PDB file of C-alpha atoms in Angstrom:
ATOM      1  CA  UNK A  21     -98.335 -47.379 161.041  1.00 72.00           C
ATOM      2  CA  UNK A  22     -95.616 -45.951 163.413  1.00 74.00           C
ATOM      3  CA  UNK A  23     -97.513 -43.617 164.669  1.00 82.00           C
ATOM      4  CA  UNK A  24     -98.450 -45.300 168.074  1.00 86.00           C
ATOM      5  CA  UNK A  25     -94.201 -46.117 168.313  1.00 85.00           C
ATOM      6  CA  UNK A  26     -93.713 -42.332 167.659  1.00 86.00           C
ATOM      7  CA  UNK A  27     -96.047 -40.525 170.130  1.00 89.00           C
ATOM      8  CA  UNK A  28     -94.905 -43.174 173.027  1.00 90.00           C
ATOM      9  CA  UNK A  29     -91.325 -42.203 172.068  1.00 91.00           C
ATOM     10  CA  UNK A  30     -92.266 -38.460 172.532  1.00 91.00           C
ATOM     11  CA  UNK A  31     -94.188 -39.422 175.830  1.00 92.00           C
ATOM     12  CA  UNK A  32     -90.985 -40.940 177.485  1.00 91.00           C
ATOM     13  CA  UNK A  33     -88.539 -38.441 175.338  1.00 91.00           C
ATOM     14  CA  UNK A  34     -90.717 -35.418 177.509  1.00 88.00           C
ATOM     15  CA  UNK A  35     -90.939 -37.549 180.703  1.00 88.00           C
ATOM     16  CA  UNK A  36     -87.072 -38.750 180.624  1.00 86.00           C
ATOM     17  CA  UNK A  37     -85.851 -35.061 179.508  1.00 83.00           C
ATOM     18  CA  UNK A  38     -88.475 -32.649 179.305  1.00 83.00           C
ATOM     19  CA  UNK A  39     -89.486 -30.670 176.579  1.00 89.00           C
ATOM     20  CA  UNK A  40     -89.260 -30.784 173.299  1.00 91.00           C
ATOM     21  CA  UNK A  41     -88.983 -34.363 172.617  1.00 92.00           C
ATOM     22  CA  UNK A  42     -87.548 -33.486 168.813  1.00 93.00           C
ATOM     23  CA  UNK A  43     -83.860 -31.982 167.745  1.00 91.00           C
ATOM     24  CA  UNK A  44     -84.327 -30.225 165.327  1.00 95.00           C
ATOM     25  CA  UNK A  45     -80.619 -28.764 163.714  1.00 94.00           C
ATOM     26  CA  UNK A  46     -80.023 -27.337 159.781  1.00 96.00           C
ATOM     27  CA  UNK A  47     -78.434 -29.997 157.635  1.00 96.00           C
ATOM     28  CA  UNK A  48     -77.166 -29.661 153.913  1.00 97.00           C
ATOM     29  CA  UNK A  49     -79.628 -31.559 151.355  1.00 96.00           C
ATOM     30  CA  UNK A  50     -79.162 -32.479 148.052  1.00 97.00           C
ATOM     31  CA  UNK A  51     -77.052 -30.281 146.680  1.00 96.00           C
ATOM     32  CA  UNK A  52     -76.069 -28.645 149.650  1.00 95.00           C
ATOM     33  CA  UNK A  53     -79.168 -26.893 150.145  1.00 96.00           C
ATOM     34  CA  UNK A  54     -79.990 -26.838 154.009  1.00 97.00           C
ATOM     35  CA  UNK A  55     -82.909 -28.200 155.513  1.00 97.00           C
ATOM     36  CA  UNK A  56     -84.236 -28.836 159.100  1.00 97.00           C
ATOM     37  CA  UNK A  57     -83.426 -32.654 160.164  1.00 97.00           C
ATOM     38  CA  UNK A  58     -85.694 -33.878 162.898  1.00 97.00           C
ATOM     39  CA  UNK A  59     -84.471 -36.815 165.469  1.00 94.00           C
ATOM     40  CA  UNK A  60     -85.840 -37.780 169.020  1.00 93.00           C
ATOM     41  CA  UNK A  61     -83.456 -35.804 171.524  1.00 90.00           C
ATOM     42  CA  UNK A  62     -80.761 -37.758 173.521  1.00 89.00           C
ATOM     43  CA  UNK A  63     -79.086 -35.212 175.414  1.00 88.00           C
ATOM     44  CA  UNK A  64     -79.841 -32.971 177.638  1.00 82.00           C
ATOM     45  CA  UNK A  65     -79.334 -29.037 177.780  1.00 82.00           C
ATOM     46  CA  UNK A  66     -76.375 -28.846 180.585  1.00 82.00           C
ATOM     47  CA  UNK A  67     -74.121 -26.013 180.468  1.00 86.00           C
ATOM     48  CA  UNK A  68     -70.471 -24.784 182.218  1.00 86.00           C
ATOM     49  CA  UNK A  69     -69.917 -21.950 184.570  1.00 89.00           C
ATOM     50  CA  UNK A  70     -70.007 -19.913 181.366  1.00 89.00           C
ATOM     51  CA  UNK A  71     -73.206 -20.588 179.740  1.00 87.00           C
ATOM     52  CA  UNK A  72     -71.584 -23.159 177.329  1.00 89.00           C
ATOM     53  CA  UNK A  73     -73.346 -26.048 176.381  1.00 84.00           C
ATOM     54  CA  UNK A  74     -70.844 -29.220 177.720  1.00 82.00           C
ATOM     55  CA  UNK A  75     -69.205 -31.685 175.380  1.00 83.00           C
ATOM     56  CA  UNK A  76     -71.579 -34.378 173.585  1.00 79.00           C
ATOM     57  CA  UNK A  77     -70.575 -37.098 176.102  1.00 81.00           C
ATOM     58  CA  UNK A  78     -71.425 -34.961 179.274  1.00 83.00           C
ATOM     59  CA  UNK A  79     -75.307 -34.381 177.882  1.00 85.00           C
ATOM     60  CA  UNK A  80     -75.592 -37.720 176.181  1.00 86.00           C
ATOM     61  CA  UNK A  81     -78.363 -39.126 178.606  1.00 85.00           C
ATOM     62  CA  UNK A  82     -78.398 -43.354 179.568  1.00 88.00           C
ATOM     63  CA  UNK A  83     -81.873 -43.237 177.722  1.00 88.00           C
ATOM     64  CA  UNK A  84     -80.593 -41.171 174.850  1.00 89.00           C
ATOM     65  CA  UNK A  85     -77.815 -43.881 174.771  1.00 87.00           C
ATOM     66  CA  UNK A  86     -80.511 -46.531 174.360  1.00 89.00           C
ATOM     67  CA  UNK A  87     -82.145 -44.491 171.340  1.00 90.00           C
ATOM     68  CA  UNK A  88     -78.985 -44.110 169.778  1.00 86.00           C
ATOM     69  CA  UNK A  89     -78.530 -47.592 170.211  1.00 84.00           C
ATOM     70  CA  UNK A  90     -81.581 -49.152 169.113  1.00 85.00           C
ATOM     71  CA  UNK A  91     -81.755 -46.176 165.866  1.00 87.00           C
ATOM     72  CA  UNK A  92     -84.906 -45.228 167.288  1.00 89.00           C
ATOM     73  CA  UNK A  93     -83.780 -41.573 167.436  1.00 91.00           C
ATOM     74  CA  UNK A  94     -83.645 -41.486 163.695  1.00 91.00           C
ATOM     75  CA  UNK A  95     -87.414 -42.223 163.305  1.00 92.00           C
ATOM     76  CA  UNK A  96     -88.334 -38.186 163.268  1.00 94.00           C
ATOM     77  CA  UNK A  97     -86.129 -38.599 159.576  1.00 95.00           C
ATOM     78  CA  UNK A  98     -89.158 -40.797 158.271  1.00 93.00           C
ATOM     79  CA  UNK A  99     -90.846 -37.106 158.320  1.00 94.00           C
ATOM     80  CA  UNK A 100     -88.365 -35.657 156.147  1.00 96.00           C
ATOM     81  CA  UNK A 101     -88.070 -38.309 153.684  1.00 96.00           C
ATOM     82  CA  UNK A 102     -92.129 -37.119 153.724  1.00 94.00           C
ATOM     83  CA  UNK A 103     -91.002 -33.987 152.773  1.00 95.00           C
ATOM     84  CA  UNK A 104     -89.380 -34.706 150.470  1.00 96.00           C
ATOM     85  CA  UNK A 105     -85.823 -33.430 152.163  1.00 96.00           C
ATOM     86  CA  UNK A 106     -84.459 -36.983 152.253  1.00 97.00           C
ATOM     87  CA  UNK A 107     -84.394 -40.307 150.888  1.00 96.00           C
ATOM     88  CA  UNK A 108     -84.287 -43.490 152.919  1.00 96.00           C
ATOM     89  CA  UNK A 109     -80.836 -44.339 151.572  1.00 97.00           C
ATOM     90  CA  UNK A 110     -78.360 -42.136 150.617  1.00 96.00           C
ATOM     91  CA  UNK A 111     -75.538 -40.766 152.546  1.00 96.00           C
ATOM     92  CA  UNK A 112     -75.873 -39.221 156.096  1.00 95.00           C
ATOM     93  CA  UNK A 113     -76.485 -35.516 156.033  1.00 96.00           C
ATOM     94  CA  UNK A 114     -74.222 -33.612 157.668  1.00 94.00           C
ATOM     95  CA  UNK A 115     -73.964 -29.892 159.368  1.00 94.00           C
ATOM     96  CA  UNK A 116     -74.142 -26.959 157.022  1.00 95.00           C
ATOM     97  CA  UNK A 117     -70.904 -25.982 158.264  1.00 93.00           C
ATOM     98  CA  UNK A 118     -69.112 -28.896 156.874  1.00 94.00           C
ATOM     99  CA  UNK A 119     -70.159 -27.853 153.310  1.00 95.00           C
ATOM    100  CA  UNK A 120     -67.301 -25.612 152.705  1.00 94.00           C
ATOM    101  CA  UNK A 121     -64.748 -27.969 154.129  1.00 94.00           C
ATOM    102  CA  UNK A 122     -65.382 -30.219 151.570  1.00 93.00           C
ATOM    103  CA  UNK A 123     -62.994 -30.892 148.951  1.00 93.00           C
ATOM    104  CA  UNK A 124     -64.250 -31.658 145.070  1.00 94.00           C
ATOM    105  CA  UNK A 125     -64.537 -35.518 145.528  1.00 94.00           C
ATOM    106  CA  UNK A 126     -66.641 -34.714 149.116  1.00 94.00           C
ATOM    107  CA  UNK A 127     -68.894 -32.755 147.453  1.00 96.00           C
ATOM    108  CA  UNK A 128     -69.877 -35.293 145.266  1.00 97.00           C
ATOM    109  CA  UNK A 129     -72.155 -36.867 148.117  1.00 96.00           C
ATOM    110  CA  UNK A 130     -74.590 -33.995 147.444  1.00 97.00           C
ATOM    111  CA  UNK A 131     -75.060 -34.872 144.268  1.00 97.00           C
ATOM    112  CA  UNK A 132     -77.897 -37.505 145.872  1.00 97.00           C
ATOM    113  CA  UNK A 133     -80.457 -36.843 148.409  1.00 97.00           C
ATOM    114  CA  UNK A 134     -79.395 -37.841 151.980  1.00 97.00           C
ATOM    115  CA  UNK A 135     -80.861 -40.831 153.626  1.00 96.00           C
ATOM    116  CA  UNK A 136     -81.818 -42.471 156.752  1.00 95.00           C
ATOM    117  CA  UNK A 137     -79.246 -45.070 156.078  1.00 94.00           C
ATOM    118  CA  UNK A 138     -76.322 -45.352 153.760  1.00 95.00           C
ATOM    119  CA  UNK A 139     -73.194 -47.515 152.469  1.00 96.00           C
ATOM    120  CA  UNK A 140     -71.246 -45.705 155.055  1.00 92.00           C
ATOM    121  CA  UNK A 141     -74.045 -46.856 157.979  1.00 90.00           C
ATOM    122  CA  UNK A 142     -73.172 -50.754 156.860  1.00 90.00           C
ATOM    123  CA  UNK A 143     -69.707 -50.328 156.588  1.00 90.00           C
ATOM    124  CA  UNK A 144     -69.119 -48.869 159.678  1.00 85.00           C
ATOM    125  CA  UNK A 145     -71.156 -46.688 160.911  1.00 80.00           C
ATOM    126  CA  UNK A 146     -69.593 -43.818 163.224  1.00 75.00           C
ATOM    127  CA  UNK A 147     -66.615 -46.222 164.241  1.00 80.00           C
ATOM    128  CA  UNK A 148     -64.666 -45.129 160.826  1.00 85.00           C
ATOM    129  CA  UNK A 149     -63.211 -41.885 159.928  1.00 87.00           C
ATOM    130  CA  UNK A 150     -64.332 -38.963 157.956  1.00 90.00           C
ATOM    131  CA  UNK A 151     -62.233 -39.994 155.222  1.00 90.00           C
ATOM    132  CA  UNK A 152     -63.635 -43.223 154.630  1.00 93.00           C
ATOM    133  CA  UNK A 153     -67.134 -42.524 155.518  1.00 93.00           C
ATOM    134  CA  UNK A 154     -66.868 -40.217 152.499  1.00 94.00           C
ATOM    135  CA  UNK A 155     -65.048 -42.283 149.988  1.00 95.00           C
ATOM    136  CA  UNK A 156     -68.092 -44.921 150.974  1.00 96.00           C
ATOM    137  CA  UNK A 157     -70.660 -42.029 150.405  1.00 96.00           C
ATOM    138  CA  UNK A 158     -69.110 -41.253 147.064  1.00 97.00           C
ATOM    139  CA  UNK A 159     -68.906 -44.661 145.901  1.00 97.00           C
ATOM    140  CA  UNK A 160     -72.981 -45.071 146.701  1.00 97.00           C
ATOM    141  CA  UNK A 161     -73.312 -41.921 144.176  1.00 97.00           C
ATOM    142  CA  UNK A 162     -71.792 -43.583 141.769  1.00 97.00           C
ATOM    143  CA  UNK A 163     -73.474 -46.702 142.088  1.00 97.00           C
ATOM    144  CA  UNK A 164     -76.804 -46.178 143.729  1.00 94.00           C
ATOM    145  CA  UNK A 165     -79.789 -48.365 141.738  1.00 96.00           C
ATOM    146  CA  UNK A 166     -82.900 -49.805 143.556  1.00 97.00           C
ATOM    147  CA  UNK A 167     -81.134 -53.279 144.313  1.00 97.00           C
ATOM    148  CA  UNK A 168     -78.292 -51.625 146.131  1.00 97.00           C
ATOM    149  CA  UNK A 169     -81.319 -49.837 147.677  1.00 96.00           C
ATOM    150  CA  UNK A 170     -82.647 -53.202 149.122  1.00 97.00           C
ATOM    151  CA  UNK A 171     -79.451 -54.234 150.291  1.00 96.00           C
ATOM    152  CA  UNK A 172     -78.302 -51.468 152.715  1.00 96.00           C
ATOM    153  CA  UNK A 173     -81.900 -51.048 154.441  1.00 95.00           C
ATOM    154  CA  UNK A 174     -81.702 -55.062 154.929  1.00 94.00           C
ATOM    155  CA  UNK A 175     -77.967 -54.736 156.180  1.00 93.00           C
ATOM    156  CA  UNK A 176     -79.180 -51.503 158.284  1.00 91.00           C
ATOM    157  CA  UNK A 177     -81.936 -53.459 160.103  1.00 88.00           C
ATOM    158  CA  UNK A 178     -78.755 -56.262 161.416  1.00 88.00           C
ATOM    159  CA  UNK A 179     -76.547 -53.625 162.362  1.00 85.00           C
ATOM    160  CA  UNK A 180     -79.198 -51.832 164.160  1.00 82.00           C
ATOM    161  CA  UNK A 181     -79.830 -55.954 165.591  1.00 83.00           C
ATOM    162  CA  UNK A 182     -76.238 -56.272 166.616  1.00 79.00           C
ATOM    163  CA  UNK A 183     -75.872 -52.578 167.468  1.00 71.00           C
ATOM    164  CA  UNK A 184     -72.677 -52.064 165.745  1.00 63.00           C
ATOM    165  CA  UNK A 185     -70.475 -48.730 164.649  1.00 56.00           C
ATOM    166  CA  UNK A 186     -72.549 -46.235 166.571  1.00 58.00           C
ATOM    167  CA  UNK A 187     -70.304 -44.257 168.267  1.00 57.00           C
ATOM    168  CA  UNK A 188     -66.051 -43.480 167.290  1.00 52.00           C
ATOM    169  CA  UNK A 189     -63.845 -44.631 169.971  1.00 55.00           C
ATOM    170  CA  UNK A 190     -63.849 -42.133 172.815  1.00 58.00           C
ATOM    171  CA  UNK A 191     -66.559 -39.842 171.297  1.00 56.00           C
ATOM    172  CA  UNK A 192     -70.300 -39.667 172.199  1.00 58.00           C
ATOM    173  CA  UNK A 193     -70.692 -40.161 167.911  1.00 69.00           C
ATOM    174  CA  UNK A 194     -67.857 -38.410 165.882  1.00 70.00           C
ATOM    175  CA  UNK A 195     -65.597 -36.362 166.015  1.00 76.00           C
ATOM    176  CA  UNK A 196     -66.105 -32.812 164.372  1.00 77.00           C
ATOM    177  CA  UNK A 197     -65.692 -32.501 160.652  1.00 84.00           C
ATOM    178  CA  UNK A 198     -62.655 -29.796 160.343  1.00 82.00           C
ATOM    179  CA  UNK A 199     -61.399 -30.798 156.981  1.00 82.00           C
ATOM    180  CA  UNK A 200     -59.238 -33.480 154.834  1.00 69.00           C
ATOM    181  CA  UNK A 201     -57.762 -35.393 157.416  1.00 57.00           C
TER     182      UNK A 201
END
């Protein structure tokens, strides 16, 4: 059904930023085992004096902002929830890398299969710090049932509506995971 949404996002993805039209980046599953997380890109490829790609909100593009915006950069997921990678709820994955950072109550959030969306989405999104995002991602483990389920992909679909929590304040999305903080 989205497939006619999908390859017109990949048409003005290509035309806006050239090729490719998908990110594709290693992410830690269900129990931390990586996978490969698709999403339409939003930034472009520009680099220092030094070869170094620049900071997030120096590539961020004014149409990648709009896909961020509108979520429709997350659409690419719907193929790993296909694949059996990820669920449509369940919390956010996150960078390999962040995996041994975690401490014994963090870890806990691989206990489920990432999602799409999660109680850390409707309760604030990328406006809240690591800390709480994962006390919010641990408390879905322990509660997660099909009702629950319901509710956050109806609360996701407002927030996406009133475009709230997508970015922390002075970042392009978050900050960098670099431990308890």
């Amino acid at each position: 059904m989205l497939s006619p949404v999908l390859l017109a996002l990949v048409f003005w993805v290509r035309r806006r930023m050239g090729p490719p039209a998908v990110f594709a980046q290693q992410r830690a599953g269900l129990r931390g085992k990586p996978f490969v997380l698709y999403k339409f890109r939003t930034m472009n490829d520009s680099r220092d004096e030094q070869g170094e790609l620049l900071p997030d909100e120096a590539r961020l593009t004014e149409f990648g902002q709009f896909l961020r915006r509108s979520s429709l950069d997350e659409l690419p997921q719907l193929w790993n929830v296909l694949k059996g990678d990820m669920s449509l709820v369940g919390p956010r994955p996150l960078l390999t890398d962040y995996v041994p950072l975690y401490d014994e109550t963090q870890r806990r959030r691989l206990d489920v299969k990432p999602g799409v969306t999660g109680w850390a989405q409707i309760n604030g999104r990328n406006a809240i710090g690591w800390n709480e995002k994962f006390a919010l991602d641990v408390w879905y483990v322990d509660h997660c049932s099909l009702g629950l389920d319901l509710r956050i992909i109806f609360l996701t679909l407002v927030k996406i509506l009133k475009r709230e929590g997508i970015s922390a304040a002075g970042e392009a999305t978050m900050p960098r995971f670099t431990g308890n903080e």
